[in-house]
PDB file of C-alpha atoms in Angstrom:
ATOM      1  CA  MET A   1      -2.608   0.691 -57.132  1.00  0.00           C
ATOM      2  CA  ALA A   2      -1.809   4.194 -55.732  1.00  0.00           C
ATOM      3  CA  ILE A   3      -3.504   7.708 -57.417  1.00  0.00           C
ATOM      4  CA  LEU A   4      -0.823  10.094 -58.259  1.00  0.00           C
ATOM      5  CA  VAL A   5      -2.387  13.482 -58.574  1.00  0.00           C
ATOM      6  CA  VAL A   6      -0.782  16.466 -59.941  1.00  0.00           C
ATOM      7  CA  GLY A   7      -1.632  20.403 -61.060  1.00  0.00           C
ATOM      8  CA  MET A   8      -0.249  23.242 -60.246  1.00  0.00           C
ATOM      9  CA  PRO A   9      -1.273  25.070 -56.781  1.00  0.00           C
ATOM     10  CA  GLY A  10      -5.114  25.900 -56.673  1.00  0.00           C
ATOM     11  CA  SER A  11      -5.673  23.705 -59.544  1.00  0.00           C
ATOM     12  CA  GLY A  12      -8.603  21.220 -56.862  1.00  0.00           C
ATOM     13  CA  LYS A  13      -5.651  18.145 -55.820  1.00  0.00           C
ATOM     14  CA  SER A  14      -7.439  18.701 -52.572  1.00  0.00           C
ATOM     15  CA  VAL A  15     -10.144  18.447 -53.301  1.00  0.00           C
ATOM     16  CA  PHE A  16      -9.582  15.544 -55.736  1.00  0.00           C
ATOM     17  CA  SER A  17      -8.241  14.280 -52.046  1.00  0.00           C
ATOM     18  CA  GLU A  18     -11.605  14.973 -50.251  1.00  0.00           C
ATOM     19  CA  ALA A  19     -13.368  12.565 -52.417  1.00  0.00           C
ATOM     20  CA  ALA A  20     -11.095  10.021 -52.166  1.00  0.00           C
ATOM     21  CA  ARG A  21     -11.370  10.290 -48.410  1.00  0.00           C
ATOM     22  CA  ALA A  22     -15.119  10.315 -49.038  1.00  0.00           C
ATOM     23  CA  LEU A  23     -15.236   6.530 -51.057  1.00  0.00           C
ATOM     24  CA  GLY A  24     -12.653   5.783 -48.358  1.00  0.00           C
ATOM     25  CA  ILE A  25      -9.983   5.400 -50.029  1.00  0.00           C
ATOM     26  CA  PRO A  26      -6.464   6.858 -47.882  1.00  0.00           C
ATOM     27  CA  VAL A  27      -4.554  10.434 -49.458  1.00  0.00           C
ATOM     28  CA  VAL A  28      -0.926  10.769 -48.255  1.00  0.00           C
ATOM     29  CA  SER A  29      -0.267  14.974 -49.287  1.00  0.00           C
ATOM     30  CA  MET A  30       3.531  14.849 -50.315  1.00  0.00           C
ATOM     31  CA  GLY A  31       2.638  18.869 -49.387  1.00  0.00           C
ATOM     32  CA  ASP A  32       1.835  18.116 -46.294  1.00  0.00           C
ATOM     33  CA  VAL A  33       5.270  15.648 -45.996  1.00  0.00           C
ATOM     34  CA  VAL A  34       7.634  18.849 -46.411  1.00  0.00           C
ATOM     35  CA  ARG A  35       4.910  21.078 -44.448  1.00  0.00           C
ATOM     36  CA  LEU A  36       5.432  18.519 -41.142  1.00  0.00           C
ATOM     37  CA  GLU A  37       9.680  17.824 -42.318  1.00  0.00           C
ATOM     38  CA  ALA A  38      10.031  21.925 -41.989  1.00  0.00           C
ATOM     39  CA  VAL A  39       7.733  21.998 -38.079  1.00  0.00           C
ATOM     40  CA  LYS A  40      10.366  18.924 -37.300  1.00  0.00           C
ATOM     41  CA  ARG A  41      13.146  21.347 -38.587  1.00  0.00           C
ATOM     42  CA  GLY A  42      11.463  24.626 -36.638  1.00  0.00           C
ATOM     43  CA  LEU A  43      11.074  26.485 -39.530  1.00  0.00           C
ATOM     44  CA  SER A  44       8.025  28.906 -41.321  1.00  0.00           C
ATOM     45  CA  GLN A  45       5.256  27.666 -42.978  1.00  0.00           C
ATOM     46  CA  ASP A  46       5.715  30.137 -45.891  1.00  0.00           C
ATOM     47  CA  ALA A  47       5.565  29.514 -49.651  1.00  0.00           C
ATOM     48  CA  LYS A  48       9.454  30.033 -50.391  1.00  0.00           C
ATOM     49  CA  THR A  49      10.628  28.220 -47.174  1.00  0.00           C
ATOM     50  CA  ILE A  50       8.428  24.926 -47.879  1.00  0.00           C
ATOM     51  CA  ALA A  51       9.969  25.591 -51.207  1.00  0.00           C
ATOM     52  CA  GLN A  52      13.400  25.148 -50.263  1.00  0.00           C
ATOM     53  CA  LEU A  53      13.141  22.810 -47.307  1.00  0.00           C
ATOM     54  CA  ALA A  54      11.448  20.991 -51.293  1.00  0.00           C
ATOM     55  CA  LYS A  55      14.970  21.067 -52.943  1.00  0.00           C
ATOM     56  CA  THR A  56      16.459  21.093 -49.494  1.00  0.00           C
ATOM     57  CA  LEU A  57      14.998  17.435 -48.986  1.00  0.00           C
ATOM     58  CA  ARG A  58      16.186  16.818 -52.681  1.00  0.00           C
ATOM     59  CA  GLU A  59      19.553  17.811 -53.102  1.00  0.00           C
ATOM     60  CA  GLU A  60      20.544  15.602 -49.378  1.00  0.00           C
ATOM     61  CA  GLY A  61      18.609  12.303 -50.105  1.00  0.00           C
ATOM     62  CA  GLY A  62      18.053  12.307 -53.927  1.00  0.00           C
ATOM     63  CA  ALA A  63      15.740  13.440 -56.410  1.00  0.00           C
ATOM     64  CA  CYS A  64      12.565  11.001 -54.913  1.00  0.00           C
ATOM     65  CA  ALA A  65      13.774  11.861 -51.094  1.00  0.00           C
ATOM     66  CA  VAL A  66      10.165  13.548 -50.658  1.00  0.00           C
ATOM     67  CA  ALA A  67       8.975  10.240 -52.765  1.00  0.00           C
ATOM     68  CA  LYS A  68      10.512   8.036 -50.119  1.00  0.00           C
ATOM     69  CA  LEU A  69       9.059   9.840 -46.912  1.00  0.00           C
ATOM     70  CA  THR A  70       6.004  10.122 -48.010  1.00  0.00           C
ATOM     71  CA  LEU A  71       5.727   6.065 -49.315  1.00  0.00           C
ATOM     72  CA  GLU A  72       6.765   6.135 -45.768  1.00  0.00           C
ATOM     73  CA  ARG A  73       3.580   7.883 -44.535  1.00  0.00           C
ATOM     74  CA  THR A  74       1.341   5.993 -46.878  1.00  0.00           C
ATOM     75  CA  PRO A  75      -1.051   2.618 -45.629  1.00  0.00           C
ATOM     76  CA  PRO A  76      -0.868  -0.181 -47.468  1.00  0.00           C
ATOM     77  CA  ALA A  77      -4.987  -0.290 -48.807  1.00  0.00           C
ATOM     78  CA  PRO A  78      -5.252  -2.147 -52.978  1.00  0.00           C
ATOM     79  CA  VAL A  79      -6.003   1.933 -53.503  1.00  0.00           C
ATOM     80  CA  VAL A  80      -3.702   4.961 -52.396  1.00  0.00           C
ATOM     81  CA  VAL A  81      -4.114   8.922 -53.273  1.00  0.00           C
ATOM     82  CA  ILE A  82      -0.848  10.145 -53.387  1.00  0.00           C
ATOM     83  CA  ASP A  83      -1.364  14.004 -53.807  1.00  0.00           C
ATOM     84  CA  GLY A  84       1.442  16.289 -55.656  1.00  0.00           C
ATOM     85  CA  VAL A  85       3.236  14.258 -57.624  1.00  0.00           C
ATOM     86  CA  ARG A  86       6.102  17.338 -58.717  1.00  0.00           C
ATOM     87  CA  SER A  87       8.634  15.051 -61.166  1.00  0.00           C
ATOM     88  CA  LEU A  88       9.103  12.199 -63.853  1.00  0.00           C
ATOM     89  CA  ASP A  89      11.926  10.834 -60.744  1.00  0.00           C
ATOM     90  CA  GLU A  90       8.450  10.193 -58.580  1.00  0.00           C
ATOM     91  CA  VAL A  91       6.338   9.076 -61.219  1.00  0.00           C
ATOM     92  CA  GLU A  92       9.033   6.520 -61.598  1.00  0.00           C
ATOM     93  CA  PHE A  93       9.383   6.364 -57.710  1.00  0.00           C
ATOM     94  CA  PHE A  94       6.039   5.254 -56.696  1.00  0.00           C
ATOM     95  CA  ARG A  95       5.876   2.931 -60.972  1.00  0.00           C
ATOM     96  CA  ARG A  96       8.469   0.894 -58.450  1.00  0.00           C
ATOM     97  CA  ALA A  97       6.503   0.870 -55.347  1.00  0.00           C
ATOM     98  CA  PHE A  98       2.662  -0.444 -56.602  1.00  0.00           C
ATOM     99  CA  GLU A  99       2.504  -2.095 -58.636  1.00  0.00           C
ATOM    100  CA  LYS A 100      -0.139  -0.576 -60.278  1.00  0.00           C
ATOM    101  CA  VAL A 101       0.170   3.475 -60.726  1.00  0.00           C
ATOM    102  CA  LEU A 102      -2.355   5.690 -62.391  1.00  0.00           C
ATOM    103  CA  VAL A 103      -1.286   9.782 -63.373  1.00  0.00           C
ATOM    104  CA  LEU A 104      -4.146  12.162 -62.805  1.00  0.00           C
ATOM    105  CA  ALA A 105      -3.693  15.897 -63.933  1.00  0.00           C
ATOM    106  CA  ILE A 106      -5.714  17.989 -62.892  1.00  0.00           C
ATOM    107  CA  HIS A 107      -5.563  21.783 -64.708  1.00  0.00           C
ATOM    108  CA  SER A 108      -7.064  25.296 -64.257  1.00  0.00           C
ATOM    109  CA  SER A 109      -6.064  27.857 -66.019  1.00  0.00           C
ATOM    110  CA  PRO A 110      -3.816  31.021 -63.831  1.00  0.00           C
ATOM    111  CA  ARG A 111      -6.810  33.387 -62.754  1.00  0.00           C
ATOM    112  CA  THR A 112      -8.797  31.057 -60.904  1.00  0.00           C
ATOM    113  CA  ARG A 113      -6.159  28.919 -59.460  1.00  0.00           C
ATOM    114  CA  PHE A 114      -5.070  32.210 -57.889  1.00  0.00           C
ATOM    115  CA  THR A 115      -8.518  33.918 -56.786  1.00  0.00           C
ATOM    116  CA  ARG A 116      -8.392  30.181 -55.278  1.00  0.00           C
ATOM    117  CA  LEU A 117      -5.513  30.555 -53.463  1.00  0.00           C
ATOM    118  CA  MET A 118      -5.849  34.663 -53.026  1.00  0.00           C
ATOM    119  CA  ALA A 119      -9.797  32.918 -50.746  1.00  0.00           C
ATOM    120  CA  ARG A 120      -6.931  30.011 -49.344  1.00  0.00           C
ATOM    121  CA  CYS A 121      -5.727  32.178 -47.110  1.00  0.00           C
ATOM    122  CA  ARG A 122      -3.868  28.649 -46.419  1.00  0.00           C
ATOM    123  CA  GLU A 123       0.297  30.672 -44.671  1.00  0.00           C
ATOM    124  CA  ASP A 124       2.066  29.435 -48.180  1.00  0.00           C
ATOM    125  CA  ASP A 125      -0.352  30.921 -50.779  1.00  0.00           C
ATOM    126  CA  PRO A 126       0.642  33.583 -52.447  1.00  0.00           C
ATOM    127  CA  LYS A 127      -0.123  37.510 -50.975  1.00  0.00           C
ATOM    128  CA  ARG A 128       0.382  39.144 -55.341  1.00  0.00           C
ATOM    129  CA  TRP A 129      -0.123  38.345 -58.610  1.00  0.00           C
ATOM    130  CA  GLU A 130       3.611  38.217 -59.267  1.00  0.00           C
ATOM    131  CA  GLU A 131       4.283  36.071 -55.749  1.00  0.00           C
ATOM    132  CA  PHE A 132       1.299  33.567 -57.937  1.00  0.00           C
ATOM    133  CA  VAL A 133       3.804  33.891 -60.734  1.00  0.00           C
ATOM    134  CA  GLU A 134       6.772  32.915 -58.778  1.00  0.00           C
ATOM    135  CA  ARG A 135       5.646  30.351 -57.148  1.00  0.00           C
ATOM    136  CA  ASP A 136       4.290  28.962 -60.517  1.00  0.00           C
ATOM    137  CA  ARG A 137       7.151  28.693 -62.052  1.00  0.00           C
ATOM    138  CA  ARG A 138       9.362  26.938 -58.767  1.00  0.00           C
ATOM    139  CA  GLU A 139       7.001  24.586 -59.408  1.00  0.00           C
ATOM    140  CA  LEU A 140       7.424  23.966 -62.913  1.00  0.00           C
ATOM    141  CA  ALA A 141      11.183  24.343 -62.897  1.00  0.00           C
ATOM    142  CA  MET A 142       9.862  21.164 -60.700  1.00  0.00           C
ATOM    143  CA  GLY A 143       8.856  19.144 -63.125  1.00  0.00           C
ATOM    144  CA  VAL A 144       5.520  19.909 -62.744  1.00  0.00           C
ATOM    145  CA  GLY A 145       4.555  20.273 -66.246  1.00  0.00           C
ATOM    146  CA  GLU A 146       6.033  17.549 -68.172  1.00  0.00           C
ATOM    147  CA  VAL A 147       4.224  15.380 -65.196  1.00  0.00           C
ATOM    148  CA  ILE A 148       0.693  17.307 -66.096  1.00  0.00           C
ATOM    149  CA  ALA A 149       2.029  16.602 -70.103  1.00  0.00           C
ATOM    150  CA  LEU A 150       2.384  12.702 -69.319  1.00  0.00           C
ATOM    151  CA  SER A 151      -0.120  12.305 -67.423  1.00  0.00           C
ATOM    152  CA  ASP A 152      -2.765   9.386 -67.918  1.00  0.00           C
ATOM    153  CA  TYR A 153      -5.251  11.089 -67.362  1.00  0.00           C
ATOM    154  CA  VAL A 154      -6.971  14.993 -67.055  1.00  0.00           C
ATOM    155  CA  LEU A 155     -10.026  16.117 -64.879  1.00  0.00           C
ATOM    156  CA  ALA A 156     -10.643  20.258 -66.199  1.00  0.00           C
ATOM    157  CA  ASN A 157     -11.495  22.072 -63.135  1.00  0.00           C
ATOM    158  CA  GLU A 158     -12.715  25.678 -64.714  1.00  0.00           C
ATOM    159  CA  GLY A 159     -15.895  26.747 -64.336  1.00  0.00           C
ATOM    160  CA  LEU A 160     -16.716  24.759 -61.472  1.00  0.00           C
ATOM    161  CA  SER A 161     -18.536  25.288 -58.336  1.00  0.00           C
ATOM    162  CA  ARG A 162     -16.202  23.166 -55.793  1.00  0.00           C
ATOM    163  CA  GLU A 163     -19.331  21.224 -55.206  1.00  0.00           C
ATOM    164  CA  GLU A 164     -19.524  20.764 -58.365  1.00  0.00           C
ATOM    165  CA  PHE A 165     -16.023  19.231 -58.962  1.00  0.00           C
ATOM    166  CA  LEU A 166     -16.177  17.173 -55.747  1.00  0.00           C
ATOM    167  CA  ARG A 167     -19.361  15.768 -57.667  1.00  0.00           C
ATOM    168  CA  LEU A 168     -16.979  14.842 -61.064  1.00  0.00           C
ATOM    169  CA  CYS A 169     -13.908  13.722 -59.208  1.00  0.00           C
ATOM    170  CA  LYS A 170     -15.915  10.825 -56.583  1.00  0.00           C
ATOM    171  CA  GLU A 171     -17.282   9.912 -61.054  1.00  0.00           C
ATOM    172  CA  TRP A 172     -13.855   9.867 -61.702  1.00  0.00           C
ATOM    173  CA  LEU A 173     -12.515   7.489 -58.453  1.00  0.00           C
ATOM    174  CA  ASN A 174     -15.989   5.382 -58.965  1.00  0.00           C
ATOM    175  CA  ARG A 175     -15.230   4.847 -62.832  1.00  0.00           C
ATOM    176  CA  VAL A 176     -11.356   3.905 -61.987  1.00  0.00           C
ATOM    177  CA  LEU A 177     -12.503   1.049 -58.428  1.00  0.00           C
ATOM    178  CA  THR A 178     -15.254  -0.409 -61.235  1.00  0.00           C
ATOM    179  CA  GLU A 179     -12.369  -1.291 -63.828  1.00  0.00           C
ATOM    180  CA  LEU A 180     -10.159  -1.711 -61.056  1.00  0.00           C
ATOM    181  CA  ARG A 181     -12.616  -4.100 -60.124  1.00  0.00           C
ATOM    182  CA  ALA A 182     -13.784  -6.077 -63.459  1.00  0.00           C
ATOM    183  CA  ARG A 183      -9.852  -6.483 -64.090  1.00  0.00           C
ATOM    184  CA  THR A 184      -8.764  -7.723 -61.042  1.00  0.00           C
ATOM    185  CA  PRO A 185      -9.858 -11.201 -60.107  1.00  0.00           C
ATOM    186  CA  ASN A 186     -11.383 -13.564 -57.390  1.00  0.00           C
ATOM    187  CA  PRO A 187      -9.508 -15.701 -55.838  1.00  0.00           C
ATOM    188  CA  GLY A 188      -9.643 -19.049 -56.563  1.00  0.00           C
ATOM    189  CA  GLU A 189     -10.949 -18.184 -60.068  1.00  0.00           C
ATOM    190  CA  GLY A 190      -8.730 -18.623 -63.760  1.00  0.00           C
ATOM    191  CA  SER A 191      -6.578 -20.773 -61.104  1.00  0.00           C
ATOM    192  CA  GLN A 192      -5.757 -25.004 -61.018  1.00  0.00           C
TER     193      GLN A 192
END
């Protein structure tokens, strides 16, 4: 099973990924896949360059080019988390690649996300509100909003400390894993 995580920059996707790793679930970040490709090509790590490279990869390799690169880096496991899905085409690609797919949207308000991004200080994070708005528009143009709107689950990350949201993510993951185990028959059961 794959859990596809979608959210605007600074919403809390990386905290969710941290929760998954803490529970032993492998995580592959689509953004990291693009950043790795930028390094291979000798490109800068700033937001505009990364966004342009993601667009170029999709122009060269089709709408699912980044998803294909991500799948190549995804280890075989009963459950994996894929962080950073950006379009319905990518969701459909992963639905074809995995037996079961859940789409989880993580939501935070723009002001909260901007504050987090300012504190995070990653090279591709915006330094001014105008840059933040421009980045949001690029994300939305890629289809992130459609994926959020059609997600199976939503976790709200507003008014919570990092530790509280991390705990919420672990609780959600444990609930999903428990439901998955309850629906998965043991080998040899029900067959003759």
